[in-house]
Amino acid sequence: MAAPAPAQAAGACGDRSLNSIKRYYPTKAGRIPLRCGFQNHAKNKGFGVRHLEARGRYNVWHQGMIGATLATPASIEREGTTFVYRSKYFTDCDPVYRYKVIVQTKRIGGTKLMRGVITAYKERRS
């Protein structure tokens, strides 16, 4: 099945601020915000919806994969202040891949607060 076309050229966030929350995905850990974020093309860095849009990874298919991976991850790994959520491998696809969502967290007074989705993408099996 082909992936749907990317979001409109104006972007899903329009003129919203960096902190504006675009969407939440339910998980066992609570709700994780997908913020509008930013994209710095010169440094090839960013996060959130704007970062995903710049890489062609913000459309209906990717939104569904982000939600499914966060809701029922095959694995969750902590790497410093980020959590990496991975889906199971899709072995009936060529190439074989799994979906990976990276979520930034921040500690405030001992309470873990989700800062949001940094990025998400297909990870091929090597």
CSV table of N, CA and C in Angstrom, one decimal:
chain,number,residue,atom,x,y,z
A,1,MET,N,0.8,-1.2,0.0
A,1,MET,CA,0.0,0.0,0.0
A,1,MET,C,0.9,1.2,0.0
A,2,ALA,N,0.6,2.2,-0.8
A,2,ALA,CA,1.4,3.4,-0.9
A,2,ALA,C,1.0,4.4,0.2
A,3,ALA,N,2.0,5.1,0.7
A,3,ALA,CA,1.8,6.1,1.7
A,3,ALA,C,1.2,7.3,1.1
A,4,PRO,N,0.2,7.9,1.9
A,4,PRO,CA,-0.5,9.1,1.4
A,4,PRO,C,0.5,10.3,1.2
A,5,ALA,N,0.1,11.3,0.4
A,5,ALA,CA,0.9,12.5,0.1
A,5,ALA,C,1.2,13.3,1.4
A,6,PRO,N,2.3,14.0,1.5
A,6,PRO,CA,2.6,14.8,2.6
A,6,PRO,C,1.6,15.9,2.9
A,7,ALA,N,1.7,16.5,4.1
A,7,ALA,CA,0.7,17.5,4.5
A,7,ALA,C,0.8,18.7,3.5
A,8,GLN,N,-0.1,19.6,3.6
A,8,GLN,CA,-0.1,20.8,2.7
A,8,GLN,C,1.2,21.6,2.8
A,9,ALA,N,1.5,22.3,1.8
A,9,ALA,CA,2.8,23.0,1.7
A,9,ALA,C,2.9,24.1,2.8
A,10,ALA,N,1.8,24.7,3.2
A,10,ALA,CA,1.8,25.6,4.3
A,10,ALA,C,2.1,25.0,5.6
A,11,GLY,N,2.0,23.7,5.7
A,11,GLY,CA,2.3,23.0,6.9
A,11,GLY,C,1.2,22.8,7.9
A,12,ALA,N,1.2,21.7,8.6
A,12,ALA,CA,0.1,21.4,9.5
A,12,ALA,C,0.0,22.3,10.6
A,13,CYS,N,1.1,23.0,11.0
A,13,CYS,CA,1.0,23.9,12.2
A,13,CYS,C,0.7,25.4,11.8
A,14,GLY,N,0.8,25.7,10.5
A,14,GLY,CA,0.5,27.1,10.1
A,14,GLY,C,1.4,28.0,10.8
A,15,ASP,N,0.9,29.1,11.4
A,15,ASP,CA,1.7,30.1,12.1
A,15,ASP,C,1.7,29.9,13.6
A,16,ARG,N,1.4,28.7,14.1
A,16,ARG,CA,1.4,28.4,15.5
A,16,ARG,C,2.8,28.5,16.1
A,17,SER,N,2.9,28.8,17.4
A,17,SER,CA,4.2,28.9,18.1
A,17,SER,C,4.9,27.6,18.2
A,18,LEU,N,6.1,27.6,18.6
A,18,LEU,CA,6.9,26.4,18.8
A,18,LEU,C,6.3,25.5,19.9
A,19,ASN,N,5.6,26.1,20.9
A,19,ASN,CA,5.1,25.3,22.0
A,19,ASN,C,3.7,24.8,21.8
A,20,SER,N,3.1,25.2,20.7
A,20,SER,CA,1.7,24.8,20.4
A,20,SER,C,1.6,23.3,20.2
A,21,ILE,N,0.7,22.6,20.9
A,21,ILE,CA,0.6,21.2,20.8
A,21,ILE,C,-0.3,20.9,19.6
A,22,LYS,N,0.2,20.0,18.7
A,22,LYS,CA,-0.6,19.6,17.6
A,22,LYS,C,-1.5,18.4,17.9
A,23,ARG,N,-0.9,17.4,18.6
A,23,ARG,CA,-1.7,16.2,18.8
A,23,ARG,C,-1.1,15.4,19.9
A,24,TYR,N,-1.9,14.6,20.6
A,24,TYR,CA,-1.5,13.7,21.6
A,24,TYR,C,-1.8,12.3,21.2
A,25,TYR,N,-0.9,11.4,21.6
A,25,TYR,CA,-1.1,10.0,21.3
A,25,TYR,C,-1.1,9.2,22.7
A,26,PRO,N,-2.1,8.4,22.9
A,26,PRO,CA,-2.3,7.7,24.2
A,26,PRO,C,-1.2,6.6,24.3
A,27,THR,N,-0.6,6.5,25.5
A,27,THR,CA,0.3,5.4,25.7
A,27,THR,C,0.1,4.9,27.1
A,28,LYS,N,0.8,3.8,27.5
A,28,LYS,CA,0.8,3.3,28.8
A,28,LYS,C,1.4,4.3,29.8
A,29,ALA,N,2.3,5.1,29.3
A,29,ALA,CA,3.0,6.1,30.2
A,29,ALA,C,2.2,7.4,30.3
A,30,GLY,N,1.1,7.5,29.7
A,30,GLY,CA,0.3,8.7,29.7
A,30,GLY,C,0.2,9.2,28.3
A,31,ARG,N,0.1,10.6,28.2
A,31,ARG,CA,-0.1,11.2,26.9
A,31,ARG,C,1.2,11.9,26.5
A,32,ILE,N,1.6,11.7,25.3
A,32,ILE,CA,2.9,12.3,24.8
A,32,ILE,C,2.5,13.3,23.7
A,33,PRO,N,2.9,14.6,23.9
A,33,PRO,CA,2.6,15.6,23.0
A,33,PRO,C,3.4,15.5,21.7
A,34,LEU,N,2.8,15.8,20.6
A,34,LEU,CA,3.5,16.0,19.3
A,34,LEU,C,3.3,17.5,19.1
A,35,ARG,N,4.3,18.2,19.4
A,35,ARG,CA,4.3,19.7,19.3
A,35,ARG,C,4.6,20.1,17.8
A,36,CYS,N,4.3,21.4,17.6
A,36,CYS,CA,4.7,21.9,16.3
A,36,CYS,C,6.2,21.9,16.1
A,37,GLY,N,6.9,22.3,17.1
A,37,GLY,CA,8.4,22.3,17.1
A,37,GLY,C,9.0,23.2,16.1
A,38,PHE,N,10.2,22.9,15.6
A,38,PHE,CA,10.9,23.7,14.6
A,38,PHE,C,11.7,22.9,13.7
A,39,GLN,N,12.2,23.5,12.7
A,39,GLN,CA,13.2,22.9,11.8
A,39,GLN,C,14.2,23.9,11.4
A,40,ASN,N,15.5,23.6,11.7
A,40,ASN,CA,16.6,24.5,11.3
A,40,ASN,C,17.3,23.8,10.1
A,41,HIS,N,16.9,24.2,8.9
A,41,HIS,CA,17.4,23.6,7.7
A,41,HIS,C,19.0,23.7,7.5
A,42,ALA,N,19.5,24.8,8.0
A,42,ALA,CA,21.0,25.0,7.9
A,42,ALA,C,21.8,24.0,8.7
A,43,LYS,N,21.2,23.6,9.9
A,43,LYS,CA,21.9,22.7,10.8
A,43,LYS,C,21.3,21.3,10.7
A,44,ASN,N,20.3,21.1,9.9
A,44,ASN,CA,19.6,19.8,9.8
A,44,ASN,C,19.2,19.3,11.1
A,45,LYS,N,18.6,20.2,11.9
A,45,LYS,CA,18.1,19.8,13.2
A,45,LYS,C,16.7,20.3,13.5
A,46,GLY,N,16.0,19.7,14.4
A,46,GLY,CA,14.7,20.2,14.7
A,46,GLY,C,13.9,19.1,15.5
A,47,PHE,N,12.6,19.3,15.7
A,47,PHE,CA,11.8,18.4,16.4
A,47,PHE,C,10.3,18.6,16.0
A,48,GLY,N,9.5,17.7,16.3
A,48,GLY,CA,8.0,17.9,16.2
A,48,GLY,C,7.5,17.8,14.8
A,49,VAL,N,6.3,18.4,14.6
A,49,VAL,CA,5.6,18.3,13.3
A,49,VAL,C,6.5,19.0,12.2
A,50,ARG,N,7.0,20.1,12.5
A,50,ARG,CA,7.8,20.8,11.4
A,50,ARG,C,9.0,20.0,11.0
A,51,HIS,N,9.7,19.3,11.9
A,51,HIS,CA,10.8,18.5,11.6
A,51,HIS,C,10.3,17.3,10.8
A,52,LEU,N,9.2,16.7,11.2
A,52,LEU,CA,8.7,15.5,10.4
A,52,LEU,C,8.3,16.0,9.0
A,53,GLU,N,7.6,17.1,8.9
A,53,GLU,CA,7.2,17.6,7.6
A,53,GLU,C,8.4,17.8,6.7
A,54,ALA,N,9.4,18.4,7.2
A,54,ALA,CA,10.6,18.7,6.4
A,54,ALA,C,11.2,17.5,5.8
A,55,ARG,N,11.0,16.3,6.4
A,55,ARG,CA,11.6,15.0,6.0
A,55,ARG,C,10.5,14.2,5.3
A,56,GLY,N,9.3,14.7,5.0
A,56,GLY,CA,8.3,14.0,4.3
A,56,GLY,C,7.7,12.9,5.2
A,57,ARG,N,7.8,13.0,6.5
A,57,ARG,CA,7.3,12.0,7.4
A,57,ARG,C,6.1,12.5,8.2
A,58,TYR,N,5.3,13.3,7.7
A,58,TYR,CA,4.1,13.7,8.4
A,58,TYR,C,2.9,13.7,7.5
A,59,ASN,N,2.3,12.5,7.4
A,59,ASN,CA,1.1,12.3,6.7
A,59,ASN,C,0.2,11.3,7.4
A,60,VAL,N,-0.9,10.9,6.9
A,60,VAL,CA,-1.8,10.0,7.6
A,60,VAL,C,-1.1,8.7,8.0
A,61,TRP,N,-0.3,8.1,7.1
A,61,TRP,CA,0.3,6.8,7.3
A,61,TRP,C,1.3,7.0,8.5
A,62,HIS,N,2.2,8.0,8.5
A,62,HIS,CA,3.1,8.2,9.6
A,62,HIS,C,2.4,8.5,10.9
A,63,GLN,N,1.4,9.3,10.8
A,63,GLN,CA,0.6,9.7,12.1
A,63,GLN,C,0.1,8.4,12.7
A,64,GLY,N,-0.4,7.5,11.9
A,64,GLY,CA,-1.0,6.2,12.3
A,64,GLY,C,0.1,5.3,12.9
A,65,MET,N,1.3,5.3,12.3
A,65,MET,CA,2.4,4.5,12.8
A,65,MET,C,3.0,5.1,14.1
A,66,ILE,N,3.0,6.4,14.2
A,66,ILE,CA,3.4,7.0,15.5
A,66,ILE,C,2.5,6.6,16.6
A,67,GLY,N,1.2,6.7,16.4
A,67,GLY,CA,0.2,6.4,17.4
A,67,GLY,C,0.2,4.9,17.8
A,68,ALA,N,0.4,4.0,16.8
A,68,ALA,CA,0.4,2.6,17.0
A,68,ALA,C,1.7,2.2,17.8
A,69,THR,N,2.8,2.8,17.4
A,69,THR,CA,4.1,2.5,18.1
A,69,THR,C,4.0,2.9,19.5
A,70,LEU,N,3.5,4.1,19.8
A,70,LEU,CA,3.5,4.6,21.2
A,70,LEU,C,2.4,3.8,22.0
A,71,ALA,N,1.3,3.4,21.4
A,71,ALA,CA,0.3,2.7,22.1
A,71,ALA,C,0.7,1.3,22.5
A,72,THR,N,1.3,0.6,21.6
A,72,THR,CA,1.7,-0.8,21.8
A,72,THR,C,3.1,-1.1,21.3
A,73,PRO,N,4.1,-0.5,22.0
A,73,PRO,CA,5.5,-0.7,21.5
A,73,PRO,C,6.0,-2.2,21.8
A,74,ALA,N,6.8,-2.6,20.9
A,74,ALA,CA,7.5,-3.9,21.1
A,74,ALA,C,8.6,-3.8,22.1
A,75,SER,N,9.2,-2.6,22.1
A,75,SER,CA,10.3,-2.3,23.0
A,75,SER,C,10.3,-0.8,23.3
A,76,ILE,N,10.8,-0.5,24.6
A,76,ILE,CA,11.0,0.9,25.0
A,76,ILE,C,12.4,0.9,25.6
A,77,GLU,N,13.2,1.8,25.2
A,77,GLU,CA,14.6,1.9,25.6
A,77,GLU,C,14.8,3.4,26.1
A,78,ARG,N,15.5,3.5,27.2
A,78,ARG,CA,15.8,4.8,27.7
A,78,ARG,C,17.3,5.2,27.3
A,79,GLU,N,17.4,6.3,26.7
A,79,GLU,CA,18.8,6.8,26.3
A,79,GLU,C,18.9,8.2,26.9
A,80,GLY,N,19.5,8.4,28.1
A,80,GLY,CA,19.6,9.7,28.7
A,80,GLY,C,18.2,10.2,29.0
A,81,THR,N,17.9,11.4,28.4
A,81,THR,CA,16.6,12.0,28.7
A,81,THR,C,15.6,11.7,27.6
A,82,THR,N,15.9,10.7,26.8
A,82,THR,CA,14.9,10.3,25.7
A,82,THR,C,14.5,8.9,25.9
A,83,PHE,N,13.3,8.6,25.4
A,83,PHE,CA,12.8,7.2,25.3
A,83,PHE,C,12.7,6.9,23.9
A,84,VAL,N,13.1,5.7,23.5
A,84,VAL,CA,13.0,5.2,22.1
A,84,VAL,C,11.9,4.1,22.1
A,85,TYR,N,10.8,4.3,21.4
A,85,TYR,CA,9.7,3.4,21.3
A,85,TYR,C,9.9,2.7,19.9
A,86,ARG,N,9.9,1.4,19.9
A,86,ARG,CA,10.0,0.6,18.6
A,86,ARG,C,8.8,-0.3,18.4
A,87,SER,N,8.3,-0.4,17.2
A,87,SER,CA,7.3,-1.4,16.9
A,87,SER,C,7.9,-2.7,16.6
A,88,LYS,N,7.1,-3.7,16.4
A,88,LYS,CA,7.7,-5.0,16.0
A,88,LYS,C,8.2,-4.9,14.6
A,89,TYR,N,9.0,-5.8,14.2
A,89,TYR,CA,9.5,-5.8,12.8
A,89,TYR,C,8.4,-6.3,11.9
A,90,PHE,N,8.2,-5.6,10.8
A,90,PHE,CA,7.3,-6.0,9.7
A,90,PHE,C,8.0,-6.9,8.8
A,91,THR,N,7.9,-8.2,9.0
A,91,THR,CA,8.7,-9.1,8.2
A,91,THR,C,8.1,-9.5,6.9
A,92,ASP,N,6.8,-9.1,6.7
A,92,ASP,CA,6.2,-9.3,5.4
A,92,ASP,C,6.4,-8.2,4.4
A,93,CYS,N,7.3,-7.3,4.7
A,93,CYS,CA,7.6,-6.1,3.9
A,93,CYS,C,9.1,-6.3,3.3
A,94,ASP,N,9.3,-5.7,2.2
A,94,ASP,CA,10.6,-5.7,1.6
A,94,ASP,C,11.1,-4.3,1.3
A,95,PRO,N,12.0,-3.7,2.1
A,95,PRO,CA,12.8,-4.4,3.1
A,95,PRO,C,12.1,-4.5,4.4
A,96,VAL,N,12.6,-5.4,5.3
A,96,VAL,CA,12.0,-5.6,6.6
A,96,VAL,C,12.3,-4.4,7.4
A,97,TYR,N,11.3,-3.8,8.1
A,97,TYR,CA,11.5,-2.6,8.9
A,97,TYR,C,10.7,-2.7,10.2
A,98,ARG,N,11.0,-1.8,11.1
A,98,ARG,CA,10.1,-1.5,12.3
A,98,ARG,C,10.1,0.0,12.4
A,99,TYR,N,9.1,0.5,13.1
A,99,TYR,CA,8.9,1.9,13.2
A,99,TYR,C,9.5,2.4,14.6
A,100,LYS,N,10.2,3.5,14.5
A,100,LYS,CA,10.9,4.1,15.7
A,100,LYS,C,10.4,5.5,16.0
A,101,VAL,N,10.0,5.7,17.3
A,101,VAL,CA,9.6,7.0,17.7
A,101,VAL,C,10.5,7.5,18.9
A,102,ILE,N,11.1,8.6,18.8
A,102,ILE,CA,12.0,9.1,19.8
A,102,ILE,C,11.2,10.3,20.6
A,103,VAL,N,11.1,10.1,21.9
A,103,VAL,CA,10.4,11.0,22.8
A,103,VAL,C,11.4,11.7,23.8
A,104,GLN,N,11.4,13.0,23.8
A,104,GLN,CA,12.2,13.7,24.8
A,104,GLN,C,11.5,13.9,26.1
A,105,THR,N,12.1,13.6,27.2
A,105,THR,CA,11.5,13.9,28.5
A,105,THR,C,12.3,14.9,29.3
A,106,LYS,N,11.8,15.4,30.3
A,106,LYS,CA,12.5,16.4,31.2
A,106,LYS,C,12.0,16.2,32.6
A,107,ARG,N,13.0,16.2,33.5
A,107,ARG,CA,12.7,16.0,34.9
A,107,ARG,C,12.5,17.4,35.6
A,108,ILE,N,11.4,17.5,36.3
A,108,ILE,CA,11.1,18.7,37.1
A,108,ILE,C,10.7,18.3,38.5
A,109,GLY,N,11.5,18.6,39.4
A,109,GLY,CA,11.2,18.2,40.8
A,109,GLY,C,10.9,16.7,41.0
A,110,GLY,N,11.6,15.9,40.3
A,110,GLY,CA,11.5,14.5,40.5
A,110,GLY,C,10.3,13.9,39.7
A,111,THR,N,9.5,14.7,39.0
A,111,THR,CA,8.4,14.3,38.2
A,111,THR,C,8.8,14.3,36.8
A,112,LYS,N,8.6,13.1,36.1
A,112,LYS,CA,8.9,13.0,34.7
A,112,LYS,C,7.8,13.6,33.9
A,113,LEU,N,8.1,14.6,33.1
A,113,LEU,CA,7.1,15.2,32.2
A,113,LEU,C,7.6,15.0,30.8
A,114,MET,N,6.6,14.6,29.9
A,114,MET,CA,6.9,14.4,28.5
A,114,MET,C,7.1,15.8,27.8
A,115,ARG,N,8.2,16.0,27.1
A,115,ARG,CA,8.4,17.2,26.3
A,115,ARG,C,7.8,17.0,25.0
A,116,GLY,N,7.8,15.7,24.5
A,116,GLY,CA,7.2,15.5,23.2
A,116,GLY,C,8.0,14.7,22.2
A,117,VAL,N,7.4,14.3,21.1
A,117,VAL,CA,8.0,13.6,20.1
A,117,VAL,C,9.1,14.4,19.4
A,118,ILE,N,10.3,13.9,19.3
A,118,ILE,CA,11.3,14.6,18.6
A,118,ILE,C,11.3,14.2,17.1
A,119,THR,N,11.3,12.9,16.8
A,119,THR,CA,11.2,12.4,15.5
A,119,THR,C,10.7,11.0,15.4
A,120,ALA,N,10.4,10.6,14.2
A,120,ALA,CA,9.8,9.2,14.0
A,120,ALA,C,10.2,8.8,12.6
A,121,TYR,N,10.5,7.5,12.4
A,121,TYR,CA,10.8,7.0,11.1
A,121,TYR,C,10.9,5.5,11.0
A,122,LYS,N,11.0,5.0,9.8
A,122,LYS,CA,11.1,3.5,9.6
A,122,LYS,C,12.6,3.2,9.8
A,123,GLU,N,12.8,2.1,10.5
A,123,GLU,CA,14.2,1.6,10.8
A,123,GLU,C,14.3,0.3,10.1
A,124,ARG,N,15.2,0.2,9.1
A,124,ARG,CA,15.4,-1.1,8.4
A,124,ARG,C,16.2,-2.1,9.2
A,125,ARG,N,15.9,-3.3,9.0
A,125,ARG,CA,16.7,-4.4,9.6
A,125,ARG,C,17.9,-4.5,8.9
A,126,SER,N,19.1,-4.6,9.6
A,126,SER,CA,20.3,-4.7,8.9
A,126,SER,C,20.8,-6.1,8.6
